[in-house]
Amino acid sequence: MVEKPPFLLVHPTKPDGARTLWGELKHLLAFEIANGGQVSIVNRLDRETSGLVLVAKSAGAARRFGLMMQEQRIAKEYLAIVWGWPEWESKTVEAPLARQGAYLPSPIWLKQAIHPAGALARTDFTVEKRFSRAGAGDRFSIVRAVPQTGRTHQIRVHLASLGHPVVGDKFYGPDEKLYLEFIQTGWTPGLERRLLLPRHALHSATLEIEGEERWQSPLPEDLESFVSDAGRGD
């Protein structure tokens, strides 16, 4: 088990030599690899998502964990900081997801959307904390998300569908054009005013292998700082 920081790719996506979790682990585990081991990442996280990642160091472990993932015997929980104070304490969203561009115009190829022709997706949500930030004039919440399926951007899309998008989300937050602006300009004061955080506030907080191990990870420093700079909510 390792904890991935935000902004680190899990796997290489371009032949540009960018730093990746997979590459760092290959370097760290060079002795084991030289003696027949391997590096297989079991649960993948988006570049901006931080938190727990399960790593198999042998072909046998990779096969076993892969099968357990298919059988939903590896449970995952995430913490998300979202806009607003939900009127509910617990909520389940069951809404199918598809790539938006397959059915509707979309300037972002990877963006997902709820669509009846999409794949089944279900997420359970529980509000952990409501708070407000001094000077921000906005209310926020920490929500625990338990995905029952593993679709692309599932948690982020489902939270946005409830009217509580993840803070810092360039795809599903205030305006998808902010993502296009970010690609052109990088992070700017103007983007910071709209998004508040340079990455989406989603963290892989708990991972449990059925009947074996359970790992937990607290909010990382950047997200904890966002929460601690807050007034008191209800």
PDB file of C-alpha atoms in Angstrom:
ATOM      1  CA  MET A   1       0.000   0.000   0.000  1.00  0.00           C
ATOM      2  CA  VAL A   2       1.274   3.472  -0.868  1.00  0.00           C
ATOM      3  CA  GLU A   3      -0.144   6.996  -0.570  1.00  0.00           C
ATOM      4  CA  LYS A   4      -0.153   8.898  -3.845  1.00  0.00           C
ATOM      5  CA  PRO A   5       0.272  12.671  -3.647  1.00  0.00           C
ATOM      6  CA  PRO A   6      -1.866  14.893  -5.876  1.00  0.00           C
ATOM      7  CA  PHE A   7      -0.585  15.838  -9.359  1.00  0.00           C
ATOM      8  CA  LEU A   8       1.302  12.562  -9.791  1.00  0.00           C
ATOM      9  CA  LEU A   9       0.290  10.375 -12.724  1.00  0.00           C
ATOM     10  CA  VAL A  10      -0.196   6.702 -11.907  1.00  0.00           C
ATOM     11  CA  HIS A  11       0.987   5.391 -15.293  1.00  0.00           C
ATOM     12  CA  PRO A  12       2.815   7.040 -18.205  1.00  0.00           C
ATOM     13  CA  THR A  13       0.415   8.601 -20.704  1.00  0.00           C
ATOM     14  CA  LYS A  14       2.947  10.181 -23.071  1.00  0.00           C
ATOM     15  CA  PRO A  15       6.527   9.252 -24.025  1.00  0.00           C
ATOM     16  CA  ASP A  16       7.859  12.428 -22.426  1.00  0.00           C
ATOM     17  CA  GLY A  17       9.498  10.932 -19.372  1.00  0.00           C
ATOM     18  CA  ALA A  18       7.068  12.545 -16.928  1.00  0.00           C
ATOM     19  CA  ARG A  19       7.314  11.337 -13.337  1.00  0.00           C
ATOM     20  CA  THR A  20       4.761   8.634 -12.478  1.00  0.00           C
ATOM     21  CA  LEU A  21       3.859   6.526  -9.465  1.00  0.00           C
ATOM     22  CA  TRP A  22       4.607   3.406 -11.485  1.00  0.00           C
ATOM     23  CA  GLY A  23       8.068   4.688 -12.404  1.00  0.00           C
ATOM     24  CA  GLU A  24       8.870   5.714  -8.843  1.00  0.00           C
ATOM     25  CA  LEU A  25       7.829   2.299  -7.540  1.00  0.00           C
ATOM     26  CA  LYS A  26       9.905   0.515 -10.185  1.00  0.00           C
ATOM     27  CA  HIS A  27      12.913   2.476  -8.983  1.00  0.00           C
ATOM     28  CA  LEU A  28      12.125   1.835  -5.309  1.00  0.00           C
ATOM     29  CA  LEU A  29      11.552  -1.894  -5.872  1.00  0.00           C
ATOM     30  CA  ALA A  30      14.407  -2.436  -8.316  1.00  0.00           C
ATOM     31  CA  PHE A  31      15.910  -5.260  -6.205  1.00  0.00           C
ATOM     32  CA  GLU A  32      12.625  -7.162  -6.022  1.00  0.00           C
ATOM     33  CA  ILE A  33      12.046  -6.719  -9.764  1.00  0.00           C
ATOM     34  CA  ALA A  34      15.560  -7.972 -10.539  1.00  0.00           C
ATOM     35  CA  ASN A  35      14.693 -11.097  -8.583  1.00  0.00           C
ATOM     36  CA  GLY A  36      11.455 -11.889 -10.397  1.00  0.00           C
ATOM     37  CA  GLY A  37       9.041  -9.399  -8.848  1.00  0.00           C
ATOM     38  CA  GLN A  38       6.913  -6.819 -10.603  1.00  0.00           C
ATOM     39  CA  VAL A  39       4.948  -3.626  -9.994  1.00  0.00           C
ATOM     40  CA  SER A  40       1.201  -3.854 -10.646  1.00  0.00           C
ATOM     41  CA  ILE A  41      -1.078  -1.036  -9.523  1.00  0.00           C
ATOM     42  CA  VAL A  42      -4.442  -2.479  -8.497  1.00  0.00           C
ATOM     43  CA  ASN A  43      -6.638   0.619  -8.024  1.00  0.00           C
ATOM     44  CA  ARG A  44      -5.903   3.606 -10.228  1.00  0.00           C
ATOM     45  CA  LEU A  45      -6.418   7.223  -9.220  1.00  0.00           C
ATOM     46  CA  ASP A  46      -6.727  10.308 -11.404  1.00  0.00           C
ATOM     47  CA  ARG A  47      -3.704  12.587 -11.558  1.00  0.00           C
ATOM     48  CA  GLU A  48      -5.225  15.145  -9.172  1.00  0.00           C
ATOM     49  CA  THR A  49      -6.699  12.596  -6.740  1.00  0.00           C
ATOM     50  CA  SER A  50      -4.568  11.789  -3.706  1.00  0.00           C
ATOM     51  CA  GLY A  51      -4.561   8.836  -1.349  1.00  0.00           C
ATOM     52  CA  LEU A  52      -4.302   5.092  -1.001  1.00  0.00           C
ATOM     53  CA  VAL A  53      -3.144   2.907  -3.884  1.00  0.00           C
ATOM     54  CA  LEU A  54      -2.814  -0.862  -3.607  1.00  0.00           C
ATOM     55  CA  VAL A  55       0.291  -2.284  -5.278  1.00  0.00           C
ATOM     56  CA  ALA A  56       0.999  -5.942  -6.066  1.00  0.00           C
ATOM     57  CA  LYS A  57       4.669  -6.964  -6.148  1.00  0.00           C
ATOM     58  CA  SER A  58       4.215 -10.370  -7.768  1.00  0.00           C
ATOM     59  CA  ALA A  59       2.218 -11.846 -10.637  1.00  0.00           C
ATOM     60  CA  GLY A  60       0.308 -14.053  -8.211  1.00  0.00           C
ATOM     61  CA  ALA A  61      -0.710 -11.120  -6.006  1.00  0.00           C
ATOM     62  CA  ALA A  62      -1.716  -9.094  -9.064  1.00  0.00           C
ATOM     63  CA  ARG A  63      -4.001 -11.883 -10.275  1.00  0.00           C
ATOM     64  CA  ARG A  64      -5.521 -12.386  -6.822  1.00  0.00           C
ATOM     65  CA  PHE A  65      -6.178  -8.688  -6.215  1.00  0.00           C
ATOM     66  CA  GLY A  66      -7.488  -8.236  -9.748  1.00  0.00           C
ATOM     67  CA  LEU A  67     -10.015 -11.012  -9.207  1.00  0.00           C
ATOM     68  CA  MET A  68     -11.018  -9.553  -5.833  1.00  0.00           C
ATOM     69  CA  MET A  69     -11.605  -6.182  -7.494  1.00  0.00           C
ATOM     70  CA  GLN A  70     -13.880  -7.818 -10.077  1.00  0.00           C
ATOM     71  CA  GLU A  71     -15.776  -9.589  -7.298  1.00  0.00           C
ATOM     72  CA  GLN A  72     -16.059  -6.292  -5.345  1.00  0.00           C
ATOM     73  CA  ARG A  73     -14.167  -7.745  -2.402  1.00  0.00           C
ATOM     74  CA  ILE A  74     -11.873  -4.713  -2.143  1.00  0.00           C
ATOM     75  CA  ALA A  75     -13.815  -1.821  -0.635  1.00  0.00           C
ATOM     76  CA  LYS A  76     -12.814   1.796  -1.248  1.00  0.00           C
ATOM     77  CA  GLU A  77     -13.933   4.991   0.443  1.00  0.00           C
ATOM     78  CA  TYR A  78     -13.109   8.541  -0.561  1.00  0.00           C
ATOM     79  CA  LEU A  79     -13.349  11.927   1.137  1.00  0.00           C
ATOM     80  CA  ALA A  80     -14.467  14.850  -1.005  1.00  0.00           C
ATOM     81  CA  ILE A  81     -14.742  18.524  -0.168  1.00  0.00           C
ATOM     82  CA  VAL A  82     -17.817  19.819  -1.980  1.00  0.00           C
ATOM     83  CA  TRP A  83     -19.604  23.117  -2.490  1.00  0.00           C
ATOM     84  CA  GLY A  84     -22.636  23.708  -0.287  1.00  0.00           C
ATOM     85  CA  TRP A  85     -24.347  22.062   2.645  1.00  0.00           C
ATOM     86  CA  PRO A  86     -26.395  19.060   1.499  1.00  0.00           C
ATOM     87  CA  GLU A  87     -29.922  18.880   2.873  1.00  0.00           C
ATOM     88  CA  TRP A  88     -29.424  15.147   3.410  1.00  0.00           C
ATOM     89  CA  GLU A  89     -27.143  13.224   5.769  1.00  0.00           C
ATOM     90  CA  SER A  90     -26.877  10.120   3.574  1.00  0.00           C
ATOM     91  CA  LYS A  91     -27.705   9.667  -0.087  1.00  0.00           C
ATOM     92  CA  THR A  92     -27.320   6.979  -2.749  1.00  0.00           C
ATOM     93  CA  VAL A  93     -26.995   7.946  -6.390  1.00  0.00           C
ATOM     94  CA  GLU A  94     -27.653   5.249  -8.959  1.00  0.00           C
ATOM     95  CA  ALA A  95     -27.249   6.855 -12.376  1.00  0.00           C
ATOM     96  CA  PRO A  96     -25.609   5.370 -15.503  1.00  0.00           C
ATOM     97  CA  LEU A  97     -22.492   7.063 -16.871  1.00  0.00           C
ATOM     98  CA  ALA A  98     -21.159   7.424 -20.388  1.00  0.00           C
ATOM     99  CA  ARG A  99     -18.570   9.571 -22.136  1.00  0.00           C
ATOM    100  CA  GLN A 100     -20.412  12.810 -22.809  1.00  0.00           C
ATOM    101  CA  GLY A 101     -18.974  13.236 -26.295  1.00  0.00           C
ATOM    102  CA  ALA A 102     -20.504   9.945 -27.445  1.00  0.00           C
ATOM    103  CA  TYR A 103     -23.998  11.400 -27.137  1.00  0.00           C
ATOM    104  CA  LEU A 104     -23.722  15.181 -26.716  1.00  0.00           C
ATOM    105  CA  PRO A 105     -21.347  17.900 -27.884  1.00  0.00           C
ATOM    106  CA  SER A 106     -18.363  18.097 -25.551  1.00  0.00           C
ATOM    107  CA  PRO A 107     -15.120  20.061 -25.830  1.00  0.00           C
ATOM    108  CA  ILE A 108     -13.484  17.691 -23.317  1.00  0.00           C
ATOM    109  CA  TRP A 109     -12.962  14.185 -24.685  1.00  0.00           C
ATOM    110  CA  LEU A 110     -12.761  12.406 -21.323  1.00  0.00           C
ATOM    111  CA  LYS A 111     -15.693  14.172 -19.645  1.00  0.00           C
ATOM    112  CA  GLN A 112     -18.426  11.817 -18.411  1.00  0.00           C
ATOM    113  CA  ALA A 113     -22.154  12.440 -18.106  1.00  0.00           C
ATOM    114  CA  ILE A 114     -25.252  10.733 -16.773  1.00  0.00           C
ATOM    115  CA  HIS A 115     -26.976   9.098 -19.729  1.00  0.00           C
ATOM    116  CA  PRO A 116     -29.546   6.275 -19.951  1.00  0.00           C
ATOM    117  CA  ALA A 117     -27.348   4.405 -22.436  1.00  0.00           C
ATOM    118  CA  GLY A 118     -24.390   4.488 -20.073  1.00  0.00           C
ATOM    119  CA  ALA A 119     -22.937   1.861 -17.757  1.00  0.00           C
ATOM    120  CA  LEU A 120     -24.518   1.220 -14.355  1.00  0.00           C
ATOM    121  CA  ALA A 121     -22.958   3.376 -11.650  1.00  0.00           C
ATOM    122  CA  ARG A 122     -23.835   3.615  -7.969  1.00  0.00           C
ATOM    123  CA  THR A 123     -22.291   5.683  -5.169  1.00  0.00           C
ATOM    124  CA  ASP A 124     -23.245   5.981  -1.492  1.00  0.00           C
ATOM    125  CA  PHE A 125     -22.629   9.367   0.150  1.00  0.00           C
ATOM    126  CA  THR A 126     -22.538  10.479   3.793  1.00  0.00           C
ATOM    127  CA  VAL A 127     -21.948  14.015   5.062  1.00  0.00           C
ATOM    128  CA  GLU A 128     -19.015  14.062   7.498  1.00  0.00           C
ATOM    129  CA  LYS A 129     -18.816  17.793   8.237  1.00  0.00           C
ATOM    130  CA  ARG A 130     -20.327  21.097   7.164  1.00  0.00           C
ATOM    131  CA  PHE A 131     -18.249  24.284   7.384  1.00  0.00           C
ATOM    132  CA  SER A 132     -17.821  27.772   5.980  1.00  0.00           C
ATOM    133  CA  ARG A 133     -14.643  29.587   5.093  1.00  0.00           C
ATOM    134  CA  ALA A 134     -13.776  33.027   6.455  1.00  0.00           C
ATOM    135  CA  GLY A 135     -13.932  35.572   3.661  1.00  0.00           C
ATOM    136  CA  ALA A 136     -15.068  33.077   1.038  1.00  0.00           C
ATOM    137  CA  GLY A 137     -18.756  33.703   1.566  1.00  0.00           C
ATOM    138  CA  ASP A 138     -19.516  30.100   0.742  1.00  0.00           C
ATOM    139  CA  ARG A 139     -20.501  26.932   2.534  1.00  0.00           C
ATOM    140  CA  PHE A 140     -18.691  23.645   2.062  1.00  0.00           C
ATOM    141  CA  SER A 141     -18.945  20.049   3.269  1.00  0.00           C
ATOM    142  CA  ILE A 142     -16.762  17.010   3.640  1.00  0.00           C
ATOM    143  CA  VAL A 143     -18.570  14.044   2.120  1.00  0.00           C
ATOM    144  CA  ARG A 144     -17.567  10.398   2.391  1.00  0.00           C
ATOM    145  CA  ALA A 145     -18.148   8.587  -0.900  1.00  0.00           C
ATOM    146  CA  VAL A 146     -18.345   4.810  -1.234  1.00  0.00           C
ATOM    147  CA  PRO A 147     -18.425   3.744  -4.893  1.00  0.00           C
ATOM    148  CA  GLN A 148     -20.234   0.464  -5.493  1.00  0.00           C
ATOM    149  CA  THR A 149     -19.061   0.442  -9.114  1.00  0.00           C
ATOM    150  CA  GLY A 150     -15.865   1.718 -10.677  1.00  0.00           C
ATOM    151  CA  ARG A 151     -16.755   4.057 -13.535  1.00  0.00           C
ATOM    152  CA  THR A 152     -14.556   6.888 -14.768  1.00  0.00           C
ATOM    153  CA  HIS A 153     -15.055  10.072 -12.676  1.00  0.00           C
ATOM    154  CA  GLN A 154     -18.030   8.386 -10.995  1.00  0.00           C
ATOM    155  CA  ILE A 155     -17.858  10.181  -7.647  1.00  0.00           C
ATOM    156  CA  ARG A 156     -17.293  13.588  -9.228  1.00  0.00           C
ATOM    157  CA  VAL A 157     -20.174  13.228 -11.703  1.00  0.00           C
ATOM    158  CA  HIS A 158     -22.606  11.916  -9.109  1.00  0.00           C
ATOM    159  CA  LEU A 159     -21.781  14.709  -6.649  1.00  0.00           C
ATOM    160  CA  ALA A 160     -22.202  17.323  -9.370  1.00  0.00           C
ATOM    161  CA  SER A 161     -25.589  15.792 -10.237  1.00  0.00           C
ATOM    162  CA  LEU A 162     -26.676  16.425  -6.638  1.00  0.00           C
ATOM    163  CA  GLY A 163     -25.744  20.092  -6.932  1.00  0.00           C
ATOM    164  CA  HIS A 164     -22.612  19.673  -4.784  1.00  0.00           C
ATOM    165  CA  PRO A 165     -19.612  19.454  -7.130  1.00  0.00           C
ATOM    166  CA  VAL A 166     -16.143  18.810  -5.765  1.00  0.00           C
ATOM    167  CA  VAL A 167     -14.176  21.969  -4.968  1.00  0.00           C
ATOM    168  CA  GLY A 168     -11.464  22.583  -7.540  1.00  0.00           C
ATOM    169  CA  ASP A 169     -13.046  20.322 -10.154  1.00  0.00           C
ATOM    170  CA  LYS A 170     -12.209  21.719 -13.594  1.00  0.00           C
ATOM    171  CA  PHE A 171     -14.536  19.276 -15.410  1.00  0.00           C
ATOM    172  CA  TYR A 172     -17.663  19.182 -13.267  1.00  0.00           C
ATOM    173  CA  GLY A 173     -17.359  22.359 -11.200  1.00  0.00           C
ATOM    174  CA  PRO A 174     -18.491  25.914 -11.975  1.00  0.00           C
ATOM    175  CA  ASP A 175     -17.746  25.827 -15.721  1.00  0.00           C
ATOM    176  CA  GLU A 176     -16.006  23.280 -17.952  1.00  0.00           C
ATOM    177  CA  LYS A 177     -14.454  26.197 -19.884  1.00  0.00           C
ATOM    178  CA  LEU A 178     -12.192  26.670 -16.873  1.00  0.00           C
ATOM    179  CA  TYR A 179     -10.481  23.403 -17.789  1.00  0.00           C
ATOM    180  CA  LEU A 180      -9.891  24.631 -21.335  1.00  0.00           C
ATOM    181  CA  GLU A 181      -8.530  27.893 -19.931  1.00  0.00           C
ATOM    182  CA  PHE A 182      -6.248  25.953 -17.590  1.00  0.00           C
ATOM    183  CA  ILE A 183      -4.835  23.957 -20.525  1.00  0.00           C
ATOM    184  CA  GLN A 184      -3.980  27.229 -22.275  1.00  0.00           C
ATOM    185  CA  THR A 185      -2.697  29.313 -19.368  1.00  0.00           C
ATOM    186  CA  GLY A 186      -1.858  27.020 -16.485  1.00  0.00           C
ATOM    187  CA  TRP A 187      -2.942  27.938 -12.968  1.00  0.00           C
ATOM    188  CA  THR A 188      -3.730  31.657 -12.661  1.00  0.00           C
ATOM    189  CA  PRO A 189      -5.202  33.998 -10.006  1.00  0.00           C
ATOM    190  CA  GLY A 190      -8.390  34.141 -12.068  1.00  0.00           C
ATOM    191  CA  LEU A 191      -8.779  30.370 -11.966  1.00  0.00           C
ATOM    192  CA  GLU A 192      -8.011  30.362  -8.253  1.00  0.00           C
ATOM    193  CA  ARG A 193     -10.862  32.812  -7.616  1.00  0.00           C
ATOM    194  CA  ARG A 194     -13.326  30.484  -9.369  1.00  0.00           C
ATOM    195  CA  LEU A 195     -12.020  27.059  -8.348  1.00  0.00           C
ATOM    196  CA  LEU A 196     -10.347  27.893  -4.968  1.00  0.00           C
ATOM    197  CA  LEU A 197      -8.026  24.882  -5.196  1.00  0.00           C
ATOM    198  CA  PRO A 198      -5.552  23.951  -7.979  1.00  0.00           C
ATOM    199  CA  ARG A 199      -6.816  20.366  -7.942  1.00  0.00           C
ATOM    200  CA  HIS A 200     -10.104  18.637  -7.276  1.00  0.00           C
ATOM    201  CA  ALA A 201     -10.555  17.952  -3.567  1.00  0.00           C
ATOM    202  CA  LEU A 202     -10.898  14.176  -3.706  1.00  0.00           C
ATOM    203  CA  HIS A 203      -8.878  11.793  -1.542  1.00  0.00           C
ATOM    204  CA  SER A 204      -8.748   7.989  -1.419  1.00  0.00           C
ATOM    205  CA  ALA A 205      -9.130   7.648   2.359  1.00  0.00           C
ATOM    206  CA  THR A 206      -9.892   3.988   3.105  1.00  0.00           C
ATOM    207  CA  LEU A 207      -9.130   0.730   1.367  1.00  0.00           C
ATOM    208  CA  GLU A 208     -10.081  -2.669   2.759  1.00  0.00           C
ATOM    209  CA  ILE A 209      -9.331  -6.152   1.473  1.00  0.00           C
ATOM    210  CA  GLU A 210     -12.216  -8.340   2.575  1.00  0.00           C
ATOM    211  CA  GLY A 211     -11.262 -10.411   5.610  1.00  0.00           C
ATOM    212  CA  GLU A 212      -7.617  -9.293   5.539  1.00  0.00           C
ATOM    213  CA  GLU A 213      -6.409  -5.716   5.839  1.00  0.00           C
ATOM    214  CA  ARG A 214      -7.828  -2.218   6.199  1.00  0.00           C
ATOM    215  CA  TRP A 215      -5.851   0.952   5.569  1.00  0.00           C
ATOM    216  CA  GLN A 216      -6.846   4.558   6.261  1.00  0.00           C
ATOM    217  CA  SER A 217      -5.373   7.859   5.150  1.00  0.00           C
ATOM    218  CA  PRO A 218      -6.294  11.284   6.598  1.00  0.00           C
ATOM    219  CA  LEU A 219      -6.865  14.326   4.429  1.00  0.00           C
ATOM    220  CA  PRO A 220      -3.533  15.510   3.007  1.00  0.00           C
ATOM    221  CA  GLU A 221      -2.060  18.855   3.979  1.00  0.00           C
ATOM    222  CA  ASP A 222      -3.539  20.900   1.139  1.00  0.00           C
ATOM    223  CA  LEU A 223      -7.107  19.732   1.790  1.00  0.00           C
ATOM    224  CA  GLU A 224      -6.747  19.865   5.566  1.00  0.00           C
ATOM    225  CA  SER A 225      -5.551  23.469   5.269  1.00  0.00           C
ATOM    226  CA  PHE A 226      -8.613  24.322   3.203  1.00  0.00           C
ATOM    227  CA  VAL A 227     -10.873  22.894   5.927  1.00  0.00           C
ATOM    228  CA  SER A 228      -8.995  24.385   8.882  1.00  0.00           C
ATOM    229  CA  ASP A 229      -9.278  27.891   7.429  1.00  0.00           C
ATOM    230  CA  ALA A 230     -12.968  27.795   8.199  1.00  0.00           C
ATOM    231  CA  GLY A 231     -15.678  29.046  10.462  1.00  0.00           C
ATOM    232  CA  ARG A 232     -17.953  26.723  12.349  1.00  0.00           C
ATOM    233  CA  GLY A 233     -20.857  25.083  10.531  1.00  0.00           C
ATOM    234  CA  ASP A 234     -23.981  23.496  11.947  1.00  0.00           C
TER     235      ASP A 234
END
